[in-house]
GROMACS .gro file of C-alpha atoms in nm:
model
  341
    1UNK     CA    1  -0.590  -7.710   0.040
    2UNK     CA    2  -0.797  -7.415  -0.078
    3UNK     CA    3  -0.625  -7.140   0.135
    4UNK     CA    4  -0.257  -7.091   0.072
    5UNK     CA    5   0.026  -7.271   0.319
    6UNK     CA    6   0.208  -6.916   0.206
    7UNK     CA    7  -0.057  -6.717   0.371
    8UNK     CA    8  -0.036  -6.900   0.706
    9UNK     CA    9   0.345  -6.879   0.689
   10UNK     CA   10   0.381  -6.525   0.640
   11UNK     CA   11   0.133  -6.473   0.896
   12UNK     CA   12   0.280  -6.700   1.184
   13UNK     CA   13   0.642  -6.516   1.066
   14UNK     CA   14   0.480  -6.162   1.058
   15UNK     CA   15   0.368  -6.280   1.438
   16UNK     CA   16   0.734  -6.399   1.575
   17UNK     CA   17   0.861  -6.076   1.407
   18UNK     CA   18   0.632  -5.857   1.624
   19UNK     CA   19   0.684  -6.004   1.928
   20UNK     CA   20   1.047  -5.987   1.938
   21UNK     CA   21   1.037  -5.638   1.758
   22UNK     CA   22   0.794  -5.500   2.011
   23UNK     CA   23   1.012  -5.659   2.367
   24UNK     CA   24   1.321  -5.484   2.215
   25UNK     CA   25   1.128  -5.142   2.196
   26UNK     CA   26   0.980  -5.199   2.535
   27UNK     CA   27   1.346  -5.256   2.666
   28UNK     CA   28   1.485  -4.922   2.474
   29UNK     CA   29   1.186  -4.725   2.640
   30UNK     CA   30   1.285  -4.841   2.999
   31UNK     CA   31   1.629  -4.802   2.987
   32UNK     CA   32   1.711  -4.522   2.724
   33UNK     CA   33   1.395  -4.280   2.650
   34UNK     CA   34   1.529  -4.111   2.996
   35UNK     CA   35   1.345  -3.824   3.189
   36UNK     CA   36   1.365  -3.590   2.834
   37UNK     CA   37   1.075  -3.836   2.687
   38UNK     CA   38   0.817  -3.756   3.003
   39UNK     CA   39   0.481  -3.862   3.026
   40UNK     CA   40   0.528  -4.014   2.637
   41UNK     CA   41   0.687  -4.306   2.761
   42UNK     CA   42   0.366  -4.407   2.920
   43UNK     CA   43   0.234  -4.348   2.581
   44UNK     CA   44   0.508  -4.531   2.345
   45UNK     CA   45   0.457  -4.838   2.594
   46UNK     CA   46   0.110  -4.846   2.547
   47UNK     CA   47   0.134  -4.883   2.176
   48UNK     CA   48   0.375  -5.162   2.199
   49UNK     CA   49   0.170  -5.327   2.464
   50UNK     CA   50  -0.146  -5.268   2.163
   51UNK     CA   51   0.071  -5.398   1.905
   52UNK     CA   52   0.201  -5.753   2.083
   53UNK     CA   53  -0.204  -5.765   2.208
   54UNK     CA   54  -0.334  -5.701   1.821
   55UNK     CA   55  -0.052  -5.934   1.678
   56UNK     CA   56  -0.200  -6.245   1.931
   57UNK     CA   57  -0.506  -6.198   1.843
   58UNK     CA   58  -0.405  -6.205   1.465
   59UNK     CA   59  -0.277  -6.508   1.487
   60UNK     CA   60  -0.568  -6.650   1.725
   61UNK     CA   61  -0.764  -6.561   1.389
   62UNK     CA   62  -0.552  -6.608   1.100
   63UNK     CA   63  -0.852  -6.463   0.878
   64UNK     CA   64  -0.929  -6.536   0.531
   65UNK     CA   65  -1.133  -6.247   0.316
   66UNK     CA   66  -1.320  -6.321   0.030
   67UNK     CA   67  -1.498  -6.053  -0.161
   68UNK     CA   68  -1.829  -6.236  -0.349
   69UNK     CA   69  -2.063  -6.000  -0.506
   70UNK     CA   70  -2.221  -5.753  -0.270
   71UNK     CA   71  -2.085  -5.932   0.067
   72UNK     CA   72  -1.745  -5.962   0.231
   73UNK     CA   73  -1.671  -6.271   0.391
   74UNK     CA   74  -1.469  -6.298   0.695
   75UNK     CA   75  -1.375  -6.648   0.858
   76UNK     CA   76  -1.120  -6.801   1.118
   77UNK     CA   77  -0.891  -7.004   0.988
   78UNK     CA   78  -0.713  -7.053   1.345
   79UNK     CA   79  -0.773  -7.354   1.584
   80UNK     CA   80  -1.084  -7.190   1.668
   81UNK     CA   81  -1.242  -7.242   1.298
   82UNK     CA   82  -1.545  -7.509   1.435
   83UNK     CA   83  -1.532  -7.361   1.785
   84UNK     CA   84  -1.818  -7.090   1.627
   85UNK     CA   85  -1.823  -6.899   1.972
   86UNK     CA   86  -1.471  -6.875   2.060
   87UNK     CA   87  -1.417  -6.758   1.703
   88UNK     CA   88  -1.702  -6.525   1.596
   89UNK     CA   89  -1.544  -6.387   1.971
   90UNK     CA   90  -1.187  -6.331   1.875
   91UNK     CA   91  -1.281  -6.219   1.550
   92UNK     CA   92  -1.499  -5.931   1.668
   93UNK     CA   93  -1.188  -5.826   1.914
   94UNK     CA   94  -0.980  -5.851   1.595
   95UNK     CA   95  -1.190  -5.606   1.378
   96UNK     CA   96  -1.235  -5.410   1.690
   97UNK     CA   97  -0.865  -5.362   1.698
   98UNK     CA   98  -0.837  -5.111   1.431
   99UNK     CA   99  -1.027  -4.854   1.595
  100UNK     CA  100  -0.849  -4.905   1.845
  101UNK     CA  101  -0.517  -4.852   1.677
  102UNK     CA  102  -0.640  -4.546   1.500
  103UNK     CA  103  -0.785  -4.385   1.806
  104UNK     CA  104  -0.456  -4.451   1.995
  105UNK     CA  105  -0.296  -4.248   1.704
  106UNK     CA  106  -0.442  -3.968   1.753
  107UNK     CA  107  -0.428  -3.968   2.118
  108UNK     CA  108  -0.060  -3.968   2.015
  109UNK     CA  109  -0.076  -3.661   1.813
  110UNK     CA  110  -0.284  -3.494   2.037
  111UNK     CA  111  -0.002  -3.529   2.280
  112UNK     CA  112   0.248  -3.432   2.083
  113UNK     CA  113   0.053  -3.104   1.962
  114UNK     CA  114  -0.007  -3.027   2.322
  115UNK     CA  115   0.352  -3.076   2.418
  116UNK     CA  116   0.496  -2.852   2.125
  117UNK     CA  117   0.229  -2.625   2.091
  118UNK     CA  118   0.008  -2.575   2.419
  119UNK     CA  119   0.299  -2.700   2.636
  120UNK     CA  120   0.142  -2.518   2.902
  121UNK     CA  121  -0.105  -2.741   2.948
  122UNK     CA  122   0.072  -3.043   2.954
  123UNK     CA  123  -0.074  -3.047   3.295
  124UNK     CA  124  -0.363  -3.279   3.107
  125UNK     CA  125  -0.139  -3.592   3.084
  126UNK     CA  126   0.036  -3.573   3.476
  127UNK     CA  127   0.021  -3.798   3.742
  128UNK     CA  128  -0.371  -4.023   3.667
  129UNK     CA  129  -0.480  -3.814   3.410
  130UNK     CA  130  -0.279  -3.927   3.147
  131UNK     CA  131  -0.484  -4.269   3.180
  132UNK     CA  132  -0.762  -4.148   3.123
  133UNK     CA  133  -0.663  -4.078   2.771
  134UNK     CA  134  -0.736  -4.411   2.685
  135UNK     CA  135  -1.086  -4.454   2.759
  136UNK     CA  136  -1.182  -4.253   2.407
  137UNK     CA  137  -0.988  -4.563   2.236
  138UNK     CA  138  -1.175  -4.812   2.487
  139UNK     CA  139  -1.508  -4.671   2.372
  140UNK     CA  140  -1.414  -4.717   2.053
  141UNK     CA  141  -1.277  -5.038   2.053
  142UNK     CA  142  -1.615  -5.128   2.200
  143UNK     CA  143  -1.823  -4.971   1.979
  144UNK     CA  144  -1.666  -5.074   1.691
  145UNK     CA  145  -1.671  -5.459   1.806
  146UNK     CA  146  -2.000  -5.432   1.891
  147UNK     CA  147  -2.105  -5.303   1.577
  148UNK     CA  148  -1.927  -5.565   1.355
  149UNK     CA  149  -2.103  -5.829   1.574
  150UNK     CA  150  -2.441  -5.705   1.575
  151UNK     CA  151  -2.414  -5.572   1.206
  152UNK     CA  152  -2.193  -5.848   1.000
  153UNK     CA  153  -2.285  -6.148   1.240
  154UNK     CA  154  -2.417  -6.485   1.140
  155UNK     CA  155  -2.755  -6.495   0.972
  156UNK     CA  156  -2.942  -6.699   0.738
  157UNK     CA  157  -2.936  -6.418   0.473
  158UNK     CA  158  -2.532  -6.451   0.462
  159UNK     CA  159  -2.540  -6.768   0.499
  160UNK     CA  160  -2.700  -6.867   0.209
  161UNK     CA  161  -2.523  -6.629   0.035
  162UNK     CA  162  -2.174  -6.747   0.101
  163UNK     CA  163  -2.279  -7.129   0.099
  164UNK     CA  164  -2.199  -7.249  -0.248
  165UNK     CA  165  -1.850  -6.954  -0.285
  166UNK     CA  166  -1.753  -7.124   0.065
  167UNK     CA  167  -1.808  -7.522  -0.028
  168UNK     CA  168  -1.667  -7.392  -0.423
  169UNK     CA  169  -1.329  -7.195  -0.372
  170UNK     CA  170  -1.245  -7.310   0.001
  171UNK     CA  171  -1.369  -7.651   0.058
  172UNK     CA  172  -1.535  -7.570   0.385
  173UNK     CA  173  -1.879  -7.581   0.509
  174UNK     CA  174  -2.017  -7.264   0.638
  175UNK     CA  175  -2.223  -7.394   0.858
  176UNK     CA  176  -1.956  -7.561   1.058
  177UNK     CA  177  -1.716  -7.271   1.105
  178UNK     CA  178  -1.677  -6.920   1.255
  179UNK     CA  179  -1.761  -6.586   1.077
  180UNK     CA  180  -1.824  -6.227   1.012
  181UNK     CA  181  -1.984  -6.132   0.655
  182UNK     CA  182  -2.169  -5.834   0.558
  183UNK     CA  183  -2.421  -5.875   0.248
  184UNK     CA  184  -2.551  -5.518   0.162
  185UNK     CA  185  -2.818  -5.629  -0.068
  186UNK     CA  186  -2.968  -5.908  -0.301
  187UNK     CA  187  -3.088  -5.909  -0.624
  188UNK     CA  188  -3.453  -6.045  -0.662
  189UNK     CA  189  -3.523  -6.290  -0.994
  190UNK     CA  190  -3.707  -5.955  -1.108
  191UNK     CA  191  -3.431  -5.784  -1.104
  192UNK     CA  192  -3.516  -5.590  -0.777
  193UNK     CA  193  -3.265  -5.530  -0.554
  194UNK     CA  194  -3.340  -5.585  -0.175
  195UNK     CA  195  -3.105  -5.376   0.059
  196UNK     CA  196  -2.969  -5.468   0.403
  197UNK     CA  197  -2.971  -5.119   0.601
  198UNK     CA  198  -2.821  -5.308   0.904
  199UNK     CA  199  -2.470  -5.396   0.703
  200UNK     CA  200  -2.468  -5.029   0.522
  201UNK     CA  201  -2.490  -4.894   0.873
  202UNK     CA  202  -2.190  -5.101   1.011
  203UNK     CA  203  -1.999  -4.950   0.722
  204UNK     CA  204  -2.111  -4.625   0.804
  205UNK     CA  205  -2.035  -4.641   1.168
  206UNK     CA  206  -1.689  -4.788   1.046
  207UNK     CA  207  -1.581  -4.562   0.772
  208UNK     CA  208  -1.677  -4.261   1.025
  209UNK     CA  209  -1.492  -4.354   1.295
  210UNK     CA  210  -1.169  -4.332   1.084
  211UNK     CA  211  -1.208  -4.026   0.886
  212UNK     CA  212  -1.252  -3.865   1.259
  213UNK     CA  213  -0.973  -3.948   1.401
  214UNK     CA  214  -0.757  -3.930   1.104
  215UNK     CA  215  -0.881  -3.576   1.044
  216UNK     CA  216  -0.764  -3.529   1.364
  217UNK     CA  217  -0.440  -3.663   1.348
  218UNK     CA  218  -0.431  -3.439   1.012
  219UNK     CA  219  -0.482  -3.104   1.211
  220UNK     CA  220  -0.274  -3.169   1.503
  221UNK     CA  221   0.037  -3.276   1.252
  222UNK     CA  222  -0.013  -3.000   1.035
  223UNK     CA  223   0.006  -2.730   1.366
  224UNK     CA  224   0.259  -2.958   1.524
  225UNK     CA  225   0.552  -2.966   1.195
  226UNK     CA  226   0.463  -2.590   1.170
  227UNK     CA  227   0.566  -2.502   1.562
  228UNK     CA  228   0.851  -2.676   1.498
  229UNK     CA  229   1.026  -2.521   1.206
  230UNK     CA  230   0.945  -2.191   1.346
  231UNK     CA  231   1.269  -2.115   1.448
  232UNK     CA  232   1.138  -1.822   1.646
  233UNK     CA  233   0.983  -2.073   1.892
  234UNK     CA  234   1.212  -2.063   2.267
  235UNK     CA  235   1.324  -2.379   2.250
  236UNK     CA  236   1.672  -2.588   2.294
  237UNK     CA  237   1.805  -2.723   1.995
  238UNK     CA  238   1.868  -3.077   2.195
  239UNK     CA  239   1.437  -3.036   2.262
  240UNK     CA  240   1.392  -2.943   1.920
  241UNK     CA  241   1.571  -3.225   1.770
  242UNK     CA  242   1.396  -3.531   2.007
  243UNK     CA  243   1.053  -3.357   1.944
  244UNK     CA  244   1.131  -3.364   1.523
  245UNK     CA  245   1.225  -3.741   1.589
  246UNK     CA  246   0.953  -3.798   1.804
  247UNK     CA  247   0.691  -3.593   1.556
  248UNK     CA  248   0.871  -3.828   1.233
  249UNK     CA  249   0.849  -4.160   1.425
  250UNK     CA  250   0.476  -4.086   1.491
  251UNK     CA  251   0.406  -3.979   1.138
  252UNK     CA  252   0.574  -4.315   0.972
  253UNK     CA  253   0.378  -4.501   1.225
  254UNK     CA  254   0.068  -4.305   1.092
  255UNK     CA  255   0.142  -4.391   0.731
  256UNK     CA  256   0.232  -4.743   0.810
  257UNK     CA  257  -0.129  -4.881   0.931
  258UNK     CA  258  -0.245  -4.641   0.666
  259UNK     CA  259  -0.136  -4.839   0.395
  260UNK     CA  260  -0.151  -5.155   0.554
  261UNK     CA  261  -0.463  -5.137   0.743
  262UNK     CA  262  -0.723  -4.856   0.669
  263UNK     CA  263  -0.709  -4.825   0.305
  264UNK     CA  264  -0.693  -5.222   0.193
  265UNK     CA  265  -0.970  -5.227   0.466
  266UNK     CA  266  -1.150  -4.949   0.391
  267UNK     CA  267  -1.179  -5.117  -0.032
  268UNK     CA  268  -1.300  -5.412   0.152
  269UNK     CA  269  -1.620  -5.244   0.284
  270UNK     CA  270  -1.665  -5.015  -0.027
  271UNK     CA  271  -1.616  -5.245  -0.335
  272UNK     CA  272  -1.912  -5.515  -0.229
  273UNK     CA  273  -2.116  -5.203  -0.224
  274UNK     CA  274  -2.035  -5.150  -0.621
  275UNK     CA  275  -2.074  -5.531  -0.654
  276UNK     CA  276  -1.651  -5.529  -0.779
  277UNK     CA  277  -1.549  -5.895  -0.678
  278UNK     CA  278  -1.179  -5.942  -0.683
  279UNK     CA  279  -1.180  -6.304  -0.450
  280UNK     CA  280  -0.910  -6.444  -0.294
  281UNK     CA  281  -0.773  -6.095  -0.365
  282UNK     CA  282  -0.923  -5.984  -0.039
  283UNK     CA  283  -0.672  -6.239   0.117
  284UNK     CA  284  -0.370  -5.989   0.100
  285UNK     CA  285  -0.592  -5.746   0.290
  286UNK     CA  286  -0.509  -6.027   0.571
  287UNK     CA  287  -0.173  -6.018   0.526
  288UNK     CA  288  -0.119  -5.646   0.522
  289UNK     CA  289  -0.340  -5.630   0.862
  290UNK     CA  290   0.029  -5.919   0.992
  291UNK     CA  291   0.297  -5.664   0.857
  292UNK     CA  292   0.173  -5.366   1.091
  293UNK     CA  293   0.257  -5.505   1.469
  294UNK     CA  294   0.585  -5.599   1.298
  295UNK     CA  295   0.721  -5.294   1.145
  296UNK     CA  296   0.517  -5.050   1.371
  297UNK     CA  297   0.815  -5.084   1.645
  298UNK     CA  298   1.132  -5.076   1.378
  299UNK     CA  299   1.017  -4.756   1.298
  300UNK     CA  300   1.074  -4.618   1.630
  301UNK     CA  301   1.371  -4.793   1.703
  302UNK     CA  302   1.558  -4.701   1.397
  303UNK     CA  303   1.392  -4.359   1.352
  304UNK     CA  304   1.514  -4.238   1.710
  305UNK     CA  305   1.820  -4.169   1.738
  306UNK     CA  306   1.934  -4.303   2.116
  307UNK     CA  307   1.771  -4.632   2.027
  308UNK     CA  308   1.888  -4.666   1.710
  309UNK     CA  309   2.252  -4.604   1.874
  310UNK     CA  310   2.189  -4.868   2.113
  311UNK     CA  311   2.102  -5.111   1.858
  312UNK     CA  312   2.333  -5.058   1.613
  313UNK     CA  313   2.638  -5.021   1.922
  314UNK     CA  314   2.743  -4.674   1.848
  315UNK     CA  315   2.789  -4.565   2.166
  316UNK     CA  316   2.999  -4.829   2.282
  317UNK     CA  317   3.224  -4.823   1.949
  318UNK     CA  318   3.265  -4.453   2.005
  319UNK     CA  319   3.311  -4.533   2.372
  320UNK     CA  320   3.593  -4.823   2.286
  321UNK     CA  321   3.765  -4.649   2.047
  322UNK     CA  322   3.797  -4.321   2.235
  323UNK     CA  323   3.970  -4.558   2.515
  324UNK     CA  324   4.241  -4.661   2.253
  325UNK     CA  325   4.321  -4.315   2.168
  326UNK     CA  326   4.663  -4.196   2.372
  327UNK     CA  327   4.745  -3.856   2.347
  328UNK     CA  328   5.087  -3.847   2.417
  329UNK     CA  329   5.188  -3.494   2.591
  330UNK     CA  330   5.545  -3.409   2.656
  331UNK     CA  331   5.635  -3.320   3.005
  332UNK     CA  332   5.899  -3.022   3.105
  333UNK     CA  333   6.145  -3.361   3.180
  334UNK     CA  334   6.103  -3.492   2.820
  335UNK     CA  335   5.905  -3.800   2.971
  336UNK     CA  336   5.552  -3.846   2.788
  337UNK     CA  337   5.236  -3.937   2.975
  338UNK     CA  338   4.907  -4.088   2.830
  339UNK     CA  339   4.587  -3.942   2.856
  340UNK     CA  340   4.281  -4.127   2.815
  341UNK     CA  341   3.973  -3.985   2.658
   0.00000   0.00000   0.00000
């Protein structure tokens, strides 16, 4: 078997993992983010919502990655591998799934800045409004889909190219199964070198579309942290705490798909462009993408601290124990009564 049993385990794991991870965060959000959380609850849901959505689709793709001189190629390695329509489909709404990820980010921090720093017009998330926040990520999503399809699709040029790699390293005719694989350019016998604008664009578009909106995310932390420790700011120190948690949570969960997502995606696109091949390498790119829907929601439920409690039982240890305790008070007769705390 060419691809590794591992690599479908840890994915099929990485999907159970995420499922259950992102139902118990659903269930803290509805029964302890209370009133204090506001219109980010609507938010917070969302992303879990994103994350069980990307994590099905993962596994409806299970992609392999292979990085063979100037081209990347993508295939399904799902039950859809021979269904080509079905799975040039799903994988499209897969790669489409990172911008929307990234764009939902920074919706995120927008909020946040808003809330901390321009709380006054917080009025731009109430009642409908805040729903229309997500149509930015929507036209994203759809853009970048489209893009990959139109730009990376099936041709004869990358089919050719990927033929004898494909029937070499993976045992698998590419003409029988579904895939996505840019080929920048080809080297003529005279050593010319014949350049695919259409794949350099889709790059383009892609790389763009993520140094936005983490720019973005970059300002709006950056003015966010500093309201915060500016302990002249009018604010409790009950608001101040849940906002630092809040402003935390969102930055590990920035981090997270940075190091799991972007950046081992980001090399994918730019190393075919320097001709670097590193092969089944581009396989852990695939498993990185499986670890984010799965530790994406641990972060928030350990990093804030009601739902950690919840998990964990404090409350209800402090809450049992506190039961236990008799004080016993002496009473003018000499005869003690118990009070419960």
């Amino acid at each position: 078997m060419a691809v590794s049993p591992y690599l479908l385990v840890g994915e099929l794991l990485c999907f159970f993992v995420a499922l259950s991870a992102n139902s118990l965060l659903l269930y803290l959000i509805k029964t302890r983010a209370g009133s204090s959380f506001g219109r980010y609850r609507i938010m917070m849901i969302s992303f879990s919502l994103y994350a069980i959505f990307y994590t099905t689709v993962e596994t409806l793709t299970l992609p392999v990655m292979h990085i063979h001189g100037s081209g990347i190629l993508f295939y399904v390695n799902s039950v859809l591998k021979y269904y080509k329509t079905a799975g040039i489909f799903v994988s499209t709404i897969y790669c489409g799934s990172f911008a929307f990820c990234i764009s939902m980010l920074t919706t995120h921090f927008i909020f946040r800045y808003i809330a901390v720093c321009r709380n006054n017009k917080l009025y731009y998330f109430e009642g409908y409004k805040i729903y229309l926040w997500f149509i930015p990520p929507c036209i994203l999503f759809a853009g970048w889909g489209t893009a990959i399809y139109l730009c990376f699709g099936p041709s004869q040029v990358n089919l050719d190219y990927f033929r004898e790699m494909t029937m070499e390293i993976y045992e698998e005719n590419i003409d029988d199964i579904a895939f996505l694989a840019p080929v920048y350019y080809l080297r003529r016998e005279d050593g010319t070198i014949q350049f695919h604008l259409k794949d350099f664009f889709g790059a383009f578009l892609i790389c763009n579309i993520m140094s936005i909106c983490f720019t973005t995310c970059i300002v709006c932390a950056y003015k966010t942290y500093k309201k915060l420790n500016d302990l002249s700011t009018q604010m409790s120190n009950r608001t101040r705490a849940l906002n630092k948690q809040l402003f935390w949570t969102l930055g590990l969960q920035t981090l997270l798909p940075c190091f799991t997502q972007y950046m081992p995606v980001g090399l994918l696109f730019v190393l075919p462009m320097f001709e670097i091949e590193v092969g089944k390498v581009g396989n852990v790119v695939g498993v990185t993408c499986c670890l984010y829907p799965a530790m994406d929601p641990l972060i928030a439920i350990f990093m804030i601290e009601r739902f950690r409690n919840c998990v964990l039982r404090k409350g209800e240890r402090s809450r049992s124990k506190s039961s236990k305790v008799g004080v016993s008070v002496m009473n003018s007769d000499g005869h003690s009564s118990a009070g419960i705390h």
